[in-house]
């Protein structure tokens, strides 16, 4: 399996704090994507970072990618209760259309 | 834009029956649709990839005769779980993309419970 690992598996922080989640993967990639999933729901696409990019921002989200270490991080700044969800990274290899998902991080924001 | 729906959202069936789940792209034409399975508190596992008008490509370990996939139009794909058993109980999620390697847009998922 090429499934990636996410770290930590679960994270609880106070509202207003920053949350950082990490993702490691095993093979070379074309791009890496982050998704959010609320309990019992489908996935919402958050951000895509390509293999030739090192950092990307979208609102309160900041994603970094280190292809030499085969790792990525997702930072959510100024967290809100509504950010409570599971977050998954997913990679796409070159010449491939498939998403390979990581194991996910369950984030809980404490009001 | 890029909305994907699934129907039903929840289904409970008896062991041995078949269940059909629909995945629709509401505002775009989806050349490719994907079916995933997710166990509680686990990640998504790709089951199969379907391209409009052709046979689905199944991932290793997924029984194609048990999980029948049809992608008859550019806006509809169906997954039929045949002769369902309790171990088939899971959350099934579809996604759709305009082109094969394009961004995937996910449906809200279908929770299947087999009694």
PDB file of N, CA, C and O in Angstrom, chain A residues 3 33 35 37 40-43 45 48 88 96-99 101-103 106, chain B residues 34 36 38 42-46 49 59 91 93 100-101 104 106-108 111:
ATOM      1  N   UNK A   3      -0.340   4.064   1.065  1.00  0.00           N
ATOM      2  CA  UNK A   3      -1.017   5.004   1.941  1.00  0.00           C
ATOM      3  C   UNK A   3      -0.033   5.736   2.818  1.00  0.00           C
ATOM      4  O   UNK A   3       0.891   5.142   3.384  1.00  0.00           O
ATOM      5  N   UNK A  33      -2.723  16.905  -1.884  1.00  0.00           N
ATOM      6  CA  UNK A  33      -3.942  17.664  -1.589  1.00  0.00           C
ATOM      7  C   UNK A  33      -4.351  17.426  -0.140  1.00  0.00           C
ATOM      8  O   UNK A  33      -4.077  16.367   0.425  1.00  0.00           O
ATOM      9  N   UNK A  35      -7.721  17.517   2.466  1.00  0.00           N
ATOM     10  CA  UNK A  35      -9.173  17.488   2.510  1.00  0.00           C
ATOM     11  C   UNK A  35      -9.640  17.548   3.956  1.00  0.00           C
ATOM     12  O   UNK A  35      -8.936  17.105   4.876  1.00  0.00           O
ATOM     13  N   UNK A  37     -13.009  16.453   6.430  1.00  0.00           N
ATOM     14  CA  UNK A  37     -14.217  15.641   6.488  1.00  0.00           C
ATOM     15  C   UNK A  37     -14.871  15.844   7.840  1.00  0.00           C
ATOM     16  O   UNK A  37     -14.288  15.508   8.875  1.00  0.00           O
ATOM     17  N   UNK A  40     -19.186  11.810   9.476  1.00  0.00           N
ATOM     18  CA  UNK A  40     -20.245  11.191   8.696  1.00  0.00           C
ATOM     19  C   UNK A  40     -20.582  11.902   7.403  1.00  0.00           C
ATOM     20  O   UNK A  40     -21.658  11.678   6.834  1.00  0.00           O
ATOM     21  N   UNK A  41     -19.687  12.721   6.944  1.00  0.00           N
ATOM     22  CA  UNK A  41     -19.953  13.477   5.711  1.00  0.00           C
ATOM     23  C   UNK A  41     -18.912  13.183   4.638  1.00  0.00           C
ATOM     24  O   UNK A  41     -17.958  12.452   4.864  1.00  0.00           O
ATOM     25  N   UNK A  42     -19.111  13.803   3.477  1.00  0.00           N
ATOM     26  CA  UNK A  42     -18.142  13.664   2.408  1.00  0.00           C
ATOM     27  C   UNK A  42     -16.929  14.553   2.639  1.00  0.00           C
ATOM     28  O   UNK A  42     -16.786  15.183   3.686  1.00  0.00           O
ATOM     29  N   UNK A  43     -16.055  14.582   1.671  1.00  0.00           N
ATOM     30  CA  UNK A  43     -14.811  15.338   1.806  1.00  0.00           C
ATOM     31  C   UNK A  43     -14.899  16.691   1.117  1.00  0.00           C
ATOM     32  O   UNK A  43     -15.495  16.815   0.044  1.00  0.00           O
ATOM     33  N   UNK A  45     -12.504  19.623  -0.456  1.00  0.00           N
ATOM     34  CA  UNK A  45     -11.139  19.908  -0.915  1.00  0.00           C
ATOM     35  C   UNK A  45     -10.679  21.240  -0.334  1.00  0.00           C
ATOM     36  O   UNK A  45     -11.390  22.245  -0.441  1.00  0.00           O
ATOM     37  N   UNK A  48      -4.429  22.348  -2.865  1.00  0.00           N
ATOM     38  CA  UNK A  48      -3.560  21.475  -3.652  1.00  0.00           C
ATOM     39  C   UNK A  48      -2.217  22.128  -3.794  1.00  0.00           C
ATOM     40  O   UNK A  48      -2.136  23.329  -4.089  1.00  0.00           O
ATOM     41  N   UNK A  88      -7.394  14.975   6.004  1.00  0.00           N
ATOM     42  CA  UNK A  88      -6.656  13.948   5.283  1.00  0.00           C
ATOM     43  C   UNK A  88      -5.767  14.588   4.230  1.00  0.00           C
ATOM     44  O   UNK A  88      -6.176  15.517   3.534  1.00  0.00           O
ATOM     45  N   UNK A  96      -0.821   9.356 -13.095  1.00  0.00           N
ATOM     46  CA  UNK A  96      -1.838   8.601 -12.379  1.00  0.00           C
ATOM     47  C   UNK A  96      -2.962   9.539 -11.985  1.00  0.00           C
ATOM     48  O   UNK A  96      -2.725  10.690 -11.669  1.00  0.00           O
ATOM     49  N   UNK A  97      -4.169   9.054 -12.033  1.00  0.00           N
ATOM     50  CA  UNK A  97      -5.301   9.890 -11.663  1.00  0.00           C
ATOM     51  C   UNK A  97      -5.794   9.610 -10.255  1.00  0.00           C
ATOM     52  O   UNK A  97      -6.677  10.274  -9.759  1.00  0.00           O
ATOM     53  N   UNK A  98      -5.208   8.616  -9.603  1.00  0.00           N
ATOM     54  CA  UNK A  98      -5.756   8.172  -8.327  1.00  0.00           C
ATOM     55  C   UNK A  98      -5.246   9.016  -7.165  1.00  0.00           C
ATOM     56  O   UNK A  98      -4.098   9.432  -7.126  1.00  0.00           O
ATOM     57  N   UNK A  99      -6.127   9.199  -6.190  1.00  0.00           N
ATOM     58  CA  UNK A  99      -5.753   9.821  -4.929  1.00  0.00           C
ATOM     59  C   UNK A  99      -5.439   8.718  -3.938  1.00  0.00           C
ATOM     60  O   UNK A  99      -6.232   7.800  -3.763  1.00  0.00           O
ATOM     61  N   UNK A 101      -4.927   8.274  -0.051  1.00  0.00           N
ATOM     62  CA  UNK A 101      -5.182   9.039   1.163  1.00  0.00           C
ATOM     63  C   UNK A 101      -4.286   8.616   2.313  1.00  0.00           C
ATOM     64  O   UNK A 101      -3.935   7.442   2.463  1.00  0.00           O
ATOM     65  N   UNK A 102      -3.962   9.593   3.146  1.00  0.00           N
ATOM     66  CA  UNK A 102      -3.282   9.321   4.397  1.00  0.00           C
ATOM     67  C   UNK A 102      -4.274   8.831   5.426  1.00  0.00           C
ATOM     68  O   UNK A 102      -5.477   8.728   5.181  1.00  0.00           O
ATOM     69  N   UNK A 103      -3.768   8.561   6.595  1.00  0.00           N
ATOM     70  CA  UNK A 103      -4.579   7.965   7.660  1.00  0.00           C
ATOM     71  C   UNK A 103      -5.460   8.974   8.383  1.00  0.00           C
ATOM     72  O   UNK A 103      -6.393   8.588   9.068  1.00  0.00           O
ATOM     73  N   UNK A 106      -7.662  13.637  13.419  1.00  0.00           N
ATOM     74  CA  UNK A 106      -8.933  14.140  13.962  1.00  0.00           C
ATOM     75  C   UNK A 106      -8.639  15.359  14.827  1.00  0.00           C
ATOM     76  O   UNK A 106      -7.996  15.240  15.867  1.00  0.00           O
TER      77      UNK A 106
ATOM     78  N   UNK B  34     -14.964   7.981  -9.208  1.00  0.00           N
ATOM     79  CA  UNK B  34     -14.237   7.077  -8.325  1.00  0.00           C
ATOM     80  C   UNK B  34     -15.155   6.638  -7.189  1.00  0.00           C
ATOM     81  O   UNK B  34     -15.972   7.417  -6.695  1.00  0.00           O
ATOM     82  N   UNK B  36     -15.058   5.016  -3.296  1.00  0.00           N
ATOM     83  CA  UNK B  36     -14.226   4.757  -2.136  1.00  0.00           C
ATOM     84  C   UNK B  36     -15.066   4.099  -1.052  1.00  0.00           C
ATOM     85  O   UNK B  36     -16.283   4.252  -0.984  1.00  0.00           O
ATOM     86  N   UNK B  38     -14.988   3.650   3.262  1.00  0.00           N
ATOM     87  CA  UNK B  38     -14.360   4.161   4.479  1.00  0.00           C
ATOM     88  C   UNK B  38     -14.949   3.470   5.688  1.00  0.00           C
ATOM     89  O   UNK B  38     -16.164   3.522   5.915  1.00  0.00           O
ATOM     90  N   UNK B  42     -11.448   5.611   9.945  1.00  0.00           N
ATOM     91  CA  UNK B  42     -10.348   5.192   9.088  1.00  0.00           C
ATOM     92  C   UNK B  42     -10.286   6.067   7.839  1.00  0.00           C
ATOM     93  O   UNK B  42     -11.142   6.924   7.614  1.00  0.00           O
ATOM     94  N   UNK B  43      -9.285   5.810   7.038  1.00  0.00           N
ATOM     95  CA  UNK B  43      -9.113   6.593   5.826  1.00  0.00           C
ATOM     96  C   UNK B  43      -9.967   6.039   4.689  1.00  0.00           C
ATOM     97  O   UNK B  43     -10.631   5.016   4.831  1.00  0.00           O
ATOM     98  N   UNK B  44      -9.941   6.733   3.574  1.00  0.00           N
ATOM     99  CA  UNK B  44     -10.675   6.270   2.394  1.00  0.00           C
ATOM    100  C   UNK B  44      -9.809   5.300   1.601  1.00  0.00           C
ATOM    101  O   UNK B  44      -8.629   5.564   1.361  1.00  0.00           O
ATOM    102  N   UNK B  45     -10.435   4.207   1.172  1.00  0.00           N
ATOM    103  CA  UNK B  45      -9.735   3.245   0.339  1.00  0.00           C
ATOM    104  C   UNK B  45     -10.418   3.222  -1.025  1.00  0.00           C
ATOM    105  O   UNK B  45     -11.623   3.003  -1.112  1.00  0.00           O
ATOM    106  N   UNK B  46      -9.654   3.455  -2.067  1.00  0.00           N
ATOM    107  CA  UNK B  46     -10.213   3.439  -3.413  1.00  0.00           C
ATOM    108  C   UNK B  46     -10.636   2.019  -3.778  1.00  0.00           C
ATOM    109  O   UNK B  46      -9.871   1.073  -3.617  1.00  0.00           O
ATOM    110  N   UNK B  49     -12.233   2.759 -10.266  1.00  0.00           N
ATOM    111  CA  UNK B  49     -12.285   3.966 -11.090  1.00  0.00           C
ATOM    112  C   UNK B  49     -13.152   3.664 -12.292  1.00  0.00           C
ATOM    113  O   UNK B  49     -12.960   2.624 -12.960  1.00  0.00           O
ATOM    114  N   UNK B  59      -9.575  -1.896  -7.921  1.00  0.00           N
ATOM    115  CA  UNK B  59      -8.329  -2.011  -7.166  1.00  0.00           C
ATOM    116  C   UNK B  59      -8.138  -3.462  -6.715  1.00  0.00           C
ATOM    117  O   UNK B  59      -9.107  -4.239  -6.608  1.00  0.00           O
ATOM    118  N   UNK B  91     -19.144   3.076   4.929  1.00  0.00           N
ATOM    119  CA  UNK B  91     -19.484   4.376   4.353  1.00  0.00           C
ATOM    120  C   UNK B  91     -18.883   4.392   2.952  1.00  0.00           C
ATOM    121  O   UNK B  91     -17.679   4.213   2.785  1.00  0.00           O
ATOM    122  N   UNK B  93     -18.232   6.416  -0.527  1.00  0.00           N
ATOM    123  CA  UNK B  93     -18.131   7.789  -1.028  1.00  0.00           C
ATOM    124  C   UNK B  93     -17.705   7.760  -2.496  1.00  0.00           C
ATOM    125  O   UNK B  93     -16.793   7.020  -2.866  1.00  0.00           O
ATOM    126  N   UNK B 100      -9.501  12.942 -16.308  1.00  0.00           N
ATOM    127  CA  UNK B 100      -8.958  11.849 -15.504  1.00  0.00           C
ATOM    128  C   UNK B 100      -8.055  12.340 -14.381  1.00  0.00           C
ATOM    129  O   UNK B 100      -8.135  11.864 -13.266  1.00  0.00           O
ATOM    130  N   UNK B 101      -7.206  13.270 -14.615  1.00  0.00           N
ATOM    131  CA  UNK B 101      -6.248  13.691 -13.587  1.00  0.00           C
ATOM    132  C   UNK B 101      -6.624  15.028 -12.970  1.00  0.00           C
ATOM    133  O   UNK B 101      -5.811  15.680 -12.344  1.00  0.00           O
ATOM    134  N   UNK B 104     -10.749  16.057  -7.942  1.00  0.00           N
ATOM    135  CA  UNK B 104     -11.915  15.217  -7.664  1.00  0.00           C
ATOM    136  C   UNK B 104     -12.844  15.959  -6.714  1.00  0.00           C
ATOM    137  O   UNK B 104     -12.399  16.539  -5.725  1.00  0.00           O
ATOM    138  N   UNK B 106     -16.059  15.424  -4.239  1.00  0.00           N
ATOM    139  CA  UNK B 106     -16.621  14.297  -3.520  1.00  0.00           C
ATOM    140  C   UNK B 106     -18.105  14.468  -3.212  1.00  0.00           C
ATOM    141  O   UNK B 106     -18.582  15.583  -2.933  1.00  0.00           O
ATOM    142  N   UNK B 107     -18.792  13.348  -3.247  1.00  0.00           N
ATOM    143  CA  UNK B 107     -20.175  13.316  -2.813  1.00  0.00           C
ATOM    144  C   UNK B 107     -20.236  13.247  -1.298  1.00  0.00           C
ATOM    145  O   UNK B 107     -19.213  13.057  -0.631  1.00  0.00           O
ATOM    146  N   UNK B 108     -21.433  13.364  -0.725  1.00  0.00           N
ATOM    147  CA  UNK B 108     -21.605  13.382   0.730  1.00  0.00           C
ATOM    148  C   UNK B 108     -21.529  12.002   1.378  1.00  0.00           C
ATOM    149  O   UNK B 108     -21.504  11.907   2.597  1.00  0.00           O
ATOM    150  N   UNK B 111     -24.159   5.781   3.822  1.00  0.00           N
ATOM    151  CA  UNK B 111     -23.878   4.814   4.897  1.00  0.00           C
ATOM    152  C   UNK B 111     -24.740   3.577   4.681  1.00  0.00           C
ATOM    153  O   UNK B 111     -25.959   3.650   4.721  1.00  0.00           O
TER     154      UNK B 111
END
